[in-house]
Every structure is written in C-alpha cells, then in structure tokens.
XYZ file of N, CA and C in Angstrom:
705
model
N 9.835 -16.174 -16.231
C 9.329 -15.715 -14.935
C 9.816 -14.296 -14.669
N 8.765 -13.569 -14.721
C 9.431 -12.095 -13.738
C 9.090 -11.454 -12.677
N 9.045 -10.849 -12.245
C 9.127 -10.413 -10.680
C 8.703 -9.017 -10.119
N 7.554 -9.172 -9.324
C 6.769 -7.370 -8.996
C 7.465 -7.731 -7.287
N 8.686 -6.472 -6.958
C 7.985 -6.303 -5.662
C 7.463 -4.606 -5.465
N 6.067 -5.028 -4.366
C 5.223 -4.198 -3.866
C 5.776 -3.600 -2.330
N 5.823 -2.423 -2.696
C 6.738 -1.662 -1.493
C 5.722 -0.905 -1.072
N 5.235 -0.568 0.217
C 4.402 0.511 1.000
C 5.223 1.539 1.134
N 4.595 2.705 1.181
C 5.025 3.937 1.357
C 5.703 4.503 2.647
N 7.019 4.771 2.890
C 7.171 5.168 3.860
C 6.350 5.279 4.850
N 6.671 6.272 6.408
C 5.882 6.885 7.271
C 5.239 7.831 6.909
N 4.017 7.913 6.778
C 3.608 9.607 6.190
C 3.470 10.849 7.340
N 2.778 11.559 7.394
C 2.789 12.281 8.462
C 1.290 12.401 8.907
N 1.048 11.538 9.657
C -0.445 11.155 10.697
C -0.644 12.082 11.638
N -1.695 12.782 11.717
C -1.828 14.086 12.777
C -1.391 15.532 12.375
N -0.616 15.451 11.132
C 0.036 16.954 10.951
C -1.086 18.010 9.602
N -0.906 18.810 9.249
C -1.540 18.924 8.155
C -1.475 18.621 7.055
N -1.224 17.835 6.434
C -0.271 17.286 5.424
C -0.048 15.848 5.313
N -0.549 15.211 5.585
C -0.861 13.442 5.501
C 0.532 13.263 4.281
N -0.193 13.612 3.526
C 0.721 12.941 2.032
C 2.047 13.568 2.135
N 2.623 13.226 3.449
C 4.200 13.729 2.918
C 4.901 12.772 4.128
N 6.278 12.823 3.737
C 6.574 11.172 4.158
C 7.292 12.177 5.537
N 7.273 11.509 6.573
C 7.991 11.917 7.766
C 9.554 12.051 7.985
N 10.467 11.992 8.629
C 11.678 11.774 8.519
C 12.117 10.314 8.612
N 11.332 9.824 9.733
C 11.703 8.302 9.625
C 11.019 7.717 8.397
N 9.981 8.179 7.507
C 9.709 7.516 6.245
C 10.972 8.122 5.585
N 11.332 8.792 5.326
C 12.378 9.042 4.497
C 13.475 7.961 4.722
N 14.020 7.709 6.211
C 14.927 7.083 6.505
C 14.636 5.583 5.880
N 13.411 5.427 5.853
C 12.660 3.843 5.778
C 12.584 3.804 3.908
N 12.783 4.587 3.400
C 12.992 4.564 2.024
C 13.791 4.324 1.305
N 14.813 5.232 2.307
C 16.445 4.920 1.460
C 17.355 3.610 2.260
N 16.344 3.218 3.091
C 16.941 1.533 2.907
C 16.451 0.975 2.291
N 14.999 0.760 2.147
C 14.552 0.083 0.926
C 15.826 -0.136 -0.324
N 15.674 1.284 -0.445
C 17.043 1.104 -1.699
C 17.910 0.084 -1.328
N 18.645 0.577 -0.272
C 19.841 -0.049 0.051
C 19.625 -1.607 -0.052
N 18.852 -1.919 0.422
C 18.625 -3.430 0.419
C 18.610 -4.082 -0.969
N 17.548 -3.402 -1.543
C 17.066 -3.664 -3.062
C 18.632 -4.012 -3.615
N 19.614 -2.812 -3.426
C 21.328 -2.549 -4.135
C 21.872 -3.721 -3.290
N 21.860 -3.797 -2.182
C 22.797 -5.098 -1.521
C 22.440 -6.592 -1.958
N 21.270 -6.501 -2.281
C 20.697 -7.883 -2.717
C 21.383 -8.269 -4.120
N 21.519 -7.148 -4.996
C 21.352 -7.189 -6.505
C 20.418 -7.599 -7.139
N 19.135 -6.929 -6.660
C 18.339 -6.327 -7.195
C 18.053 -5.381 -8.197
N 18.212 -5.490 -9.148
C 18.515 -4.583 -9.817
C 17.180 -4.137 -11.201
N 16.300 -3.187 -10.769
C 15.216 -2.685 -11.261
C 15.358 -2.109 -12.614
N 14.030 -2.775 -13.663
C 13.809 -2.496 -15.143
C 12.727 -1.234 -15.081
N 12.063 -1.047 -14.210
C 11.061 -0.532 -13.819
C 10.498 -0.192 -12.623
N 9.629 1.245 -12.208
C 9.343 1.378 -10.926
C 8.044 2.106 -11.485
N 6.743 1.853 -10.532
C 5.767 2.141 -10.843
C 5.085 2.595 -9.177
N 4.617 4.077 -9.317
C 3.795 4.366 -8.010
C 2.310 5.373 -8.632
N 1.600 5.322 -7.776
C 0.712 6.161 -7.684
C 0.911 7.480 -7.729
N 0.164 8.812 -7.784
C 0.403 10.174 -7.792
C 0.446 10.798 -6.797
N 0.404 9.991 -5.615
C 0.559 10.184 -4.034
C 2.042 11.065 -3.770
N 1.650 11.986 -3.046
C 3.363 12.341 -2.476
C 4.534 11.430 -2.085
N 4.014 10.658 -0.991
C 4.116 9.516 -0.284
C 4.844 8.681 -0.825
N 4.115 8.165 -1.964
C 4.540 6.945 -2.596
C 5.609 7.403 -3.728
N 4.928 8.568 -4.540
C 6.274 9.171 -5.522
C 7.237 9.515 -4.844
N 7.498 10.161 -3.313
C 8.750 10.337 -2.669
C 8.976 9.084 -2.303
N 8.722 8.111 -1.721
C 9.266 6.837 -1.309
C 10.222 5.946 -2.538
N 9.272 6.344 -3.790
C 10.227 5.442 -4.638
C 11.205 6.348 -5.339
N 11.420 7.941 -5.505
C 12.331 8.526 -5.450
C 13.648 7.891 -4.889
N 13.463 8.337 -3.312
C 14.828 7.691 -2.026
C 14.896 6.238 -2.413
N 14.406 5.749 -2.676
C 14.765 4.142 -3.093
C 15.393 4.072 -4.268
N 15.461 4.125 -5.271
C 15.853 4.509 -6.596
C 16.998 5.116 -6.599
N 17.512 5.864 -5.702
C 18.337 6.658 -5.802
C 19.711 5.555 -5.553
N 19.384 4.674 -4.907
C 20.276 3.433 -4.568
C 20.696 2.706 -6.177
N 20.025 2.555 -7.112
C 19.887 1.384 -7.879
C 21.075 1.897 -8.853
N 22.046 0.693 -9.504
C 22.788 1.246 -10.507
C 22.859 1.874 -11.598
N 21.352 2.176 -11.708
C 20.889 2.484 -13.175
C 19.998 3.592 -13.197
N 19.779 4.369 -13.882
C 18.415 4.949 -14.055
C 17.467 4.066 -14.446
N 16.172 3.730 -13.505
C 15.378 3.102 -13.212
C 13.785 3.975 -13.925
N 13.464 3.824 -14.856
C 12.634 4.162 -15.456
C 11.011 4.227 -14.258
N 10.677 5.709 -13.944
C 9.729 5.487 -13.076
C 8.075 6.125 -13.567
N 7.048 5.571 -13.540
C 5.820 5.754 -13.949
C 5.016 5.799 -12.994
N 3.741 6.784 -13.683
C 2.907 7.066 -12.762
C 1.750 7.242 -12.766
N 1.198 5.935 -12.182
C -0.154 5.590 -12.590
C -1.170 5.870 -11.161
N -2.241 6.594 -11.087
C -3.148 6.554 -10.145
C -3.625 5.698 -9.789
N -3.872 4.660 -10.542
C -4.718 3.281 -9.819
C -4.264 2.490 -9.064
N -2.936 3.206 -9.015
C -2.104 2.392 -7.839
C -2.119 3.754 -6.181
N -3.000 4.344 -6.322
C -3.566 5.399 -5.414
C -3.608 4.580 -4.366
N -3.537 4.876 -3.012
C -4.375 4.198 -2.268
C -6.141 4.655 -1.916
N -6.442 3.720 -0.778
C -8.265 4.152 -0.958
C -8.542 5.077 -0.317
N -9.507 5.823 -0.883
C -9.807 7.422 -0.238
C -10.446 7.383 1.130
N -10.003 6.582 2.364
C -10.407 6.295 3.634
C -10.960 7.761 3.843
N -10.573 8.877 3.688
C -11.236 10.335 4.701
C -12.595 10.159 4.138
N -12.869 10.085 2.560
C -13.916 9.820 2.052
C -14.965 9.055 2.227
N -14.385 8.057 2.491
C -15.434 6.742 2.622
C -15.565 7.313 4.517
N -15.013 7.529 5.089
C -15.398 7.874 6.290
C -16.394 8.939 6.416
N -16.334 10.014 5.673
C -16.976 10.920 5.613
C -18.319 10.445 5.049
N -18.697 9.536 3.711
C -19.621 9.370 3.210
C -20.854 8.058 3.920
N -19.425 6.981 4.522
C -20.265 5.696 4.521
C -20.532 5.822 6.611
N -19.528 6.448 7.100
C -20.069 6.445 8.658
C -21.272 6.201 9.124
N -22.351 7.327 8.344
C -23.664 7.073 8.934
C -24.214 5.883 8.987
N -24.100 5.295 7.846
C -24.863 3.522 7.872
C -23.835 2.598 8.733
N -22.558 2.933 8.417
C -21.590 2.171 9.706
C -22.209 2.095 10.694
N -22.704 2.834 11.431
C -22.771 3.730 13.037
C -24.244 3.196 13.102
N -25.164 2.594 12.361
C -26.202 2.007 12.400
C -26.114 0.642 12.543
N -24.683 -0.265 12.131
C -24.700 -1.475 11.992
C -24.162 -1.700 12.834
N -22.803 -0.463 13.616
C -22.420 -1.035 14.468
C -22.126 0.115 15.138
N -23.184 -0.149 16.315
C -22.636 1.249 17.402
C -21.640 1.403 18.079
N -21.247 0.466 18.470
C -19.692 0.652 19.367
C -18.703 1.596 18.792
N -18.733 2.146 17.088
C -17.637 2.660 16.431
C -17.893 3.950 17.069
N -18.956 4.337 17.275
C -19.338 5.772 17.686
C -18.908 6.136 18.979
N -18.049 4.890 19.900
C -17.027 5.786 20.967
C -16.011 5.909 20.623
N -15.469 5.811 19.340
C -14.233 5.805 18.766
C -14.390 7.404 18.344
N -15.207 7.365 17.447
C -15.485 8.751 16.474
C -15.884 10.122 17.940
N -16.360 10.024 18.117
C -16.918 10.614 19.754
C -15.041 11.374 20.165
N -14.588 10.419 20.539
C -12.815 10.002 21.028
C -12.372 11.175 19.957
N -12.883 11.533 19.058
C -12.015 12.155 18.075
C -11.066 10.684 17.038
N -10.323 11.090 15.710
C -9.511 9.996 14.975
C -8.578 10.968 15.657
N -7.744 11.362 16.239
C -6.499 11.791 15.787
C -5.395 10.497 16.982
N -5.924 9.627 17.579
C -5.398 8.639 17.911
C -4.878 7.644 16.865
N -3.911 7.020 16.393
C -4.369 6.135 15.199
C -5.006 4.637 15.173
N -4.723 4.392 16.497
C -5.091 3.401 16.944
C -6.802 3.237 16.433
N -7.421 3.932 17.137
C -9.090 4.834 16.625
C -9.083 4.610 15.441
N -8.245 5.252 15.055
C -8.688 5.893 13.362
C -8.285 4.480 12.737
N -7.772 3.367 12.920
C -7.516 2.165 11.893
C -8.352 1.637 12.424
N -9.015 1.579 13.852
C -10.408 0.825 13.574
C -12.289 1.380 13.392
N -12.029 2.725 13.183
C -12.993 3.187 12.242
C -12.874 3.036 10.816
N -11.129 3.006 10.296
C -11.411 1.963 8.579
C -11.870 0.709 8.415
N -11.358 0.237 9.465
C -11.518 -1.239 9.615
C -13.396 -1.698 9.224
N -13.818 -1.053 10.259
C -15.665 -1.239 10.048
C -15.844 -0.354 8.670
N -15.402 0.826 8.380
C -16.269 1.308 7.364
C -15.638 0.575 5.717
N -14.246 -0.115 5.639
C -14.054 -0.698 4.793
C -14.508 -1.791 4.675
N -15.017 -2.603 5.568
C -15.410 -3.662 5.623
C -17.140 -3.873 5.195
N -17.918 -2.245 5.391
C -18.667 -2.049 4.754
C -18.931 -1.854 3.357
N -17.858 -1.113 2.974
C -17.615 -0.534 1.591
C -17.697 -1.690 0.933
N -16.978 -2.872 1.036
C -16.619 -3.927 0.208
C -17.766 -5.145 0.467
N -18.847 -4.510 1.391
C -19.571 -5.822 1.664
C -20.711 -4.945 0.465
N -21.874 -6.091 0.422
C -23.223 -6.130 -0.763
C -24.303 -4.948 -0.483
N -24.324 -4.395 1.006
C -25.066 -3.756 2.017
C -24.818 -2.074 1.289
N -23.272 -2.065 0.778
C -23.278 -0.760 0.847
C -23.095 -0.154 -0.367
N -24.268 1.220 -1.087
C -24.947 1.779 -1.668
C -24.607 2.996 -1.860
N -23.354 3.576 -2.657
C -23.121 5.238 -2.182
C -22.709 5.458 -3.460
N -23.208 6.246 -4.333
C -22.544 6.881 -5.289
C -21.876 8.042 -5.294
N -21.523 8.936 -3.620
C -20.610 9.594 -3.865
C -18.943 9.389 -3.622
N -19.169 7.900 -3.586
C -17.466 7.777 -3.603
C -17.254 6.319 -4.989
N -16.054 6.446 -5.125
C -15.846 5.091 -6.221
C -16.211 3.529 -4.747
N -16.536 2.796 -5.881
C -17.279 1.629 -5.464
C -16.323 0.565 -5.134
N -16.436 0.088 -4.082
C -15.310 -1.165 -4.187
C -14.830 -2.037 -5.520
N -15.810 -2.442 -6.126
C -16.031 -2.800 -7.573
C -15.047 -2.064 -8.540
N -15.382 -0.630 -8.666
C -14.568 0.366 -9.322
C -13.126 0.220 -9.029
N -13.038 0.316 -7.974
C -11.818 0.723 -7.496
C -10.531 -0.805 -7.219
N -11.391 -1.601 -7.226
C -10.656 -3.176 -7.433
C -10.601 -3.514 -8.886
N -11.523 -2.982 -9.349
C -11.410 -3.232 -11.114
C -10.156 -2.666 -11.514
N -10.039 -1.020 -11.628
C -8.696 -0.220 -11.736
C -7.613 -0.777 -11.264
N -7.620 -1.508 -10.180
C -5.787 -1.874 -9.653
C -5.567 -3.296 -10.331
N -6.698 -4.579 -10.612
C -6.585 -5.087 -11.771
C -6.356 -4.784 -12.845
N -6.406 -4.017 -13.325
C -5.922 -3.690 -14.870
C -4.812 -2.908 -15.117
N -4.800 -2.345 -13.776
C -3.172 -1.384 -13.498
C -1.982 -2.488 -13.735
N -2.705 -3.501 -12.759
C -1.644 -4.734 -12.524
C -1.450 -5.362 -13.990
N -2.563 -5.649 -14.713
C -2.111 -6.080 -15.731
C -1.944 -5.732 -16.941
N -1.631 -4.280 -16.947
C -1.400 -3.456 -18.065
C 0.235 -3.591 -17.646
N 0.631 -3.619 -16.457
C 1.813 -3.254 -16.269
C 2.822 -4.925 -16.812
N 1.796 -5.762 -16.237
C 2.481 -6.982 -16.395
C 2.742 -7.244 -18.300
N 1.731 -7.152 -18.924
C 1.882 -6.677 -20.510
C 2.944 -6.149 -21.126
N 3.212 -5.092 -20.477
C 4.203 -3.993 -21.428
C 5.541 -4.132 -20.662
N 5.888 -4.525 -19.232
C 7.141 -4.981 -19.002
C 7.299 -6.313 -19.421
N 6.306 -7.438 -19.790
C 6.760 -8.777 -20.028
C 7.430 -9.910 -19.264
N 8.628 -10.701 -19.934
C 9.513 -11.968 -19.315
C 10.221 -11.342 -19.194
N 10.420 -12.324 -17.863
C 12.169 -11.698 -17.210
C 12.636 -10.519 -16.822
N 11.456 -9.776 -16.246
C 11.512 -8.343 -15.851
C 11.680 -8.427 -14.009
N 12.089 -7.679 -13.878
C 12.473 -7.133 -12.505
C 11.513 -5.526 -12.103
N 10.358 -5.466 -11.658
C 10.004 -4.433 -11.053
C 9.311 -3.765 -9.933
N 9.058 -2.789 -9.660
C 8.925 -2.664 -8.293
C 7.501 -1.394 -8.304
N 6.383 -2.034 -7.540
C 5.415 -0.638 -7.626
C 5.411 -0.301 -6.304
N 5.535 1.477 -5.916
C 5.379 2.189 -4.392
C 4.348 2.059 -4.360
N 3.719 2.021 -3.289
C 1.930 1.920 -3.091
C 1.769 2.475 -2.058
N 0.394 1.757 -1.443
C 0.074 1.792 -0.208
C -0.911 0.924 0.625
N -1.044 0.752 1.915
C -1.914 -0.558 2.012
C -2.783 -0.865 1.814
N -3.947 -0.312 1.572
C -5.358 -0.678 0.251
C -4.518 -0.972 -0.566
N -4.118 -0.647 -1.392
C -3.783 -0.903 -2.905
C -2.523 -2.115 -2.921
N -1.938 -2.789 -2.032
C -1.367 -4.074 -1.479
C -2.521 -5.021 -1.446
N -3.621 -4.235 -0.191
C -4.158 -5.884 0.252
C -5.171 -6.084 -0.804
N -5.270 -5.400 -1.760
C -6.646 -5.058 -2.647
C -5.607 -6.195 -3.721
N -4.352 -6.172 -4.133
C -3.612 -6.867 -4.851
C -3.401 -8.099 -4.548
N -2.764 -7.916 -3.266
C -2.812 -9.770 -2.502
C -4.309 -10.563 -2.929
N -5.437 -9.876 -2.342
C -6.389 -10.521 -2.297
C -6.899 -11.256 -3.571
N -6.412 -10.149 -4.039
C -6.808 -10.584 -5.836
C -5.720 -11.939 -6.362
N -4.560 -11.223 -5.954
C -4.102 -12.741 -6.799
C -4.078 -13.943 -5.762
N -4.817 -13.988 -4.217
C -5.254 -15.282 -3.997
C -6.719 -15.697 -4.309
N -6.989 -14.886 -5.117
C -8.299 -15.732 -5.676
C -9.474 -15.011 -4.490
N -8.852 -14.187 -3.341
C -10.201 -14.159 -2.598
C -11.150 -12.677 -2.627
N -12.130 -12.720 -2.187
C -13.219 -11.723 -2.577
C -12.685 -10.412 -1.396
N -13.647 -9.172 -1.752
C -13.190 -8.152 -1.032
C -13.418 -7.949 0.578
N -14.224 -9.164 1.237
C -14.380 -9.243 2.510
C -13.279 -9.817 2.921
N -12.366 -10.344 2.308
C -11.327 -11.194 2.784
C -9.728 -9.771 2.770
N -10.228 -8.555 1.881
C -8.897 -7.857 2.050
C -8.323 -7.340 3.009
N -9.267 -6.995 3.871
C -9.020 -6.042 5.349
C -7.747 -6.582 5.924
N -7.717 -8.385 5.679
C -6.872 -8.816 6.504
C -5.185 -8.751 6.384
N -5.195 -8.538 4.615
C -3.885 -8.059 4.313
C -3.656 -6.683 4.579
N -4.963 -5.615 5.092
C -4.346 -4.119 4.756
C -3.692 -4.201 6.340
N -4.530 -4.311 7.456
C -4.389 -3.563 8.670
C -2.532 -4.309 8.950
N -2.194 -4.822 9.129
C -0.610 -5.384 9.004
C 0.407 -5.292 8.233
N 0.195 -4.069 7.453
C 1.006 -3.991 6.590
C 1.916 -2.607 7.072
N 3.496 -3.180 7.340
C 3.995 -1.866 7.647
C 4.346 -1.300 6.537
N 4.959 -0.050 7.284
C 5.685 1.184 6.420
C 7.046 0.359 5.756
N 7.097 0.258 4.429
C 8.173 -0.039 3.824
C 8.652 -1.330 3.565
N 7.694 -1.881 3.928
C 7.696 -3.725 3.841
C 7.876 -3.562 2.359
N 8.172 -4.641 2.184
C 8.141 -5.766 0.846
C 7.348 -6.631 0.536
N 6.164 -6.852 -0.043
C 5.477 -8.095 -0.851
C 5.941 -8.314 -2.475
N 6.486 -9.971 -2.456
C 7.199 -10.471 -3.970
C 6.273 -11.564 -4.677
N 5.857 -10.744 -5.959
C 5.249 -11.750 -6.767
C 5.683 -11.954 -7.594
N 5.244 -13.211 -8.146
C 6.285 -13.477 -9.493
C 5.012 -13.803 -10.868
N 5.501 -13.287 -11.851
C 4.585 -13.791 -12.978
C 4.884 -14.201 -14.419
N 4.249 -15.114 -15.040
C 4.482 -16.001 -16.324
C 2.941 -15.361 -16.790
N 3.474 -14.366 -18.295
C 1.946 -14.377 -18.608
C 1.388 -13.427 -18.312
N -0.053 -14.544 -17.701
C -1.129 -13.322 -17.283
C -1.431 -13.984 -15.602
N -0.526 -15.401 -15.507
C -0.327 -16.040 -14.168
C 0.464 -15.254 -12.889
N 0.228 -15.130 -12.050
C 0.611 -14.669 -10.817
C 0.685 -15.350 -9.490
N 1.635 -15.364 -9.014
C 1.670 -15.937 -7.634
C 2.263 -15.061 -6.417
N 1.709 -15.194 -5.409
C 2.488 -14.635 -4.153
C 3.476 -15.520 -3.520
N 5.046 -14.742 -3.753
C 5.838 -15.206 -3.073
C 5.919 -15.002 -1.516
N 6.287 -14.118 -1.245
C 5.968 -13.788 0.164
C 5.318 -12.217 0.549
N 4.931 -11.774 1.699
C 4.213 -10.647 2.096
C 4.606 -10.077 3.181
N 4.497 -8.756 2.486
C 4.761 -7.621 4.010
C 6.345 -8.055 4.885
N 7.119 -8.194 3.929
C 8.415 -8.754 5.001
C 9.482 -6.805 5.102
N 9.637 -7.219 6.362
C 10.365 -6.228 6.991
C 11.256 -6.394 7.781
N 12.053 -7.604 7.802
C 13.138 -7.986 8.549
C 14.312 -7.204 7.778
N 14.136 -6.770 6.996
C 15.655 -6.014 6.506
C 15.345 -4.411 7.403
N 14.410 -4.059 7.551
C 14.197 -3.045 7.970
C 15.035 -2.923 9.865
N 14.590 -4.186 10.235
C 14.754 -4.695 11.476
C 16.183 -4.582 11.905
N 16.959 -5.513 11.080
C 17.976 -5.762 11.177
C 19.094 -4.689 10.593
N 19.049 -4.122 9.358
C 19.238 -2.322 9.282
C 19.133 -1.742 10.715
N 18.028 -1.753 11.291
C 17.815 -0.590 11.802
C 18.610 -0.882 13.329
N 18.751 -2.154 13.466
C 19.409 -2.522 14.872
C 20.939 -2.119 14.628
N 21.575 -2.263 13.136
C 23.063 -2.083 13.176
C 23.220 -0.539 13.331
N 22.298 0.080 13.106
C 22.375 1.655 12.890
C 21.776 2.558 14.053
N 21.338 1.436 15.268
C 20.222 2.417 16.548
C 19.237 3.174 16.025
N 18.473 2.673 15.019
C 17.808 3.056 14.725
C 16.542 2.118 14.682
N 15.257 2.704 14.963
C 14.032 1.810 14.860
C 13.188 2.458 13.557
N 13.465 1.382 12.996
C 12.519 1.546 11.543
C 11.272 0.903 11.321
N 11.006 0.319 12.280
C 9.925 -0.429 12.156
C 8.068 0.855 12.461
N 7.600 0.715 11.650
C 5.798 1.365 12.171
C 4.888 1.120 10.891
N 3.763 0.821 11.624
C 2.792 0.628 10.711
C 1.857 1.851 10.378
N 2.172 3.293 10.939
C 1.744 4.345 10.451
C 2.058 5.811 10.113
C-alpha cells in the first residue's frame, strides 16, 4: 500500500496583477503544511506539482520542513483548469442557458464570491455533452491528462511509497471524481470547497485507488489558533 497526499496551493493573489503568486498568508499556509507533514512523520519519497507559480512555491515552503531532500517534479497535467479561458471562450453559450449569470458578469468578477459562481455555471458547461469549443482543451482532454499524470506517477513511484502532489482545485476535484468512479458533472462538487492548503489522502495497491479522506484542514485550524493566526480561506 502507498500513499498520495493532494495538497492545494496556498492563497494566491485574487484581484492583484499576478494571480499565480502565493500571498503572504499562502506562504504562511505552506510552511505549515510542512510542519504538519514533519510533526506527523510524514516523511516524503516524492513531491509532484504542476508548472504553476502557486503550486511550485507552495511545495517549495512545505518541503523545506521534511528531513530529507525530497525529490520534486514537474509535471503540467497537474496544472489547474484554465477558468479565465473557458470564461472568456464558453460565456456566450453560458449566458444563453442561463441568464441570471449575466448580473454577476455585469457586477464585474473582481468580487470572488461572483467570480466562483461564474466558474461554477461555465464549468459545469464545459464538462456537460452541450458544449462544443475547440478553442480551449476539452473536458475530455484535460481529464484524460490528469489520469495518466496520476498513473504514470503511481507506476514509477510504486509500493510503499509516501508522496505528495501541489495542485489546485480543478485538478483535486477532477482526481477525486475520478477515483470515485463518478463522471464530470459530478466534479464541481469537490472543486468549489476546497480550501487553500487542505489535504486529500489516497492510498494505492497497483493500479487500485481509494479515497481516504478529503480537503481536511483542521491542522490548519488548530495551528493557526495556537499562533493568532487565521489560516483558514478558500481563495
């Protein structure tokens, strides 16, 4: 039996120019990660993130905790989903299926509140049968890639491995969903709840996978209460 946990990317910076860079409280929310990972004895064979700022700085500050040099790789398909894109490309047919989004967009995104439920409808399009766009990768595409990410990785680390991929929440709930067996209308429900710096633990024999638990952030909680600090956000 060995063991993936899936870590979200710090806080990034929402509203600034510069999305892909982790905030101060993501930073702070990183290097407990570590800490926890080190207090547990946890102790990592492997770390795997996307080419994201975000996620390569998040598992940086985490890593930096571990007793070892922690061998870290870097694979894109563990990207998260190009939301500006699909907003930009799929809105118009959104905004036909469902008008209400258009007092959101109207509102401006720079609320985030807004802006996670204009992904909400246009991902929920993306991944449904309705939607037709060849200028962005296809739900299909892009769920295919984090399958094979997942199990290229599970391959070449093997039994009895301990490792850990930085991500982000597409590329979590796109994973959850997959290893419960359910289709891409069912992912939305793992992305929108997923905080900054949580933990999801799977374990695998093989080419078998199971979800241990998801999105847990009580270490974050309880860290952050001994220290006056609030670590807790989902953006």
């Amino acid at each position: 039996m060995a063991t993936i946990y899936i870590v979200r990317h710090g806080q990034a910076s929402f509203g600034a120019d510069d999305y892909d860079k982790l905030s101060p409280l993501g930073r702070r929310q990183a290097e407990v990660v570590g800490e926890y990972f080190r207090d547990c004895g946890i102790v990592l064979d492997a770390a795997y993130s996307g080419d994201l700022s975000r996620q390569r700085d998040t598992a940086t500050l985490a890593l930096q905790a571990q007793p070892v040099d922690v061998p870290h790789h870097i694979d894109p398909r563990f990207n998260e989903i190009e939301n500006d894109a699909q907003i930009t490309h799929l809105l118009p047919a959104v905004l036909e299926l469902n008008p209400g989004v258009k007092a959101l967009v109207d509102r401006g995104l720079g609320d985030s509140k807004d802006y996670q439920k204009v992904i909400d409808a246009v991902f929920n399009y993306w991944v449904s049968p309705d939607c037709r766009n060849d200028q962005i990768q296809s739900w299909q595409e892009y769920s295919g890639a984090v399958r094979d990410a997942l199990s290229e990785l599970m391959q070449q680390q093997g039994a009895g491995k301990t490792v850990a991929i930085f991500t982000s929440g597409g590329t979590l709930a796109t994973i959850v969903s997959q290893v419960l067996g359910l289709g891409g209308d069912k992912a939305y429900q793992f992305y929108e709840p997923v905080m900054n710096c949580s933990v999801t633990r799977l374990f695998y024999s093989g080419s078998r996978v199971s979800l241990s638990y998801f999105n847990d952030c009580s270490f974050l909680q309880v860290l952050g209460a001994q220290r006056s600090d609030d670590l807790i956000s989902y953006r």
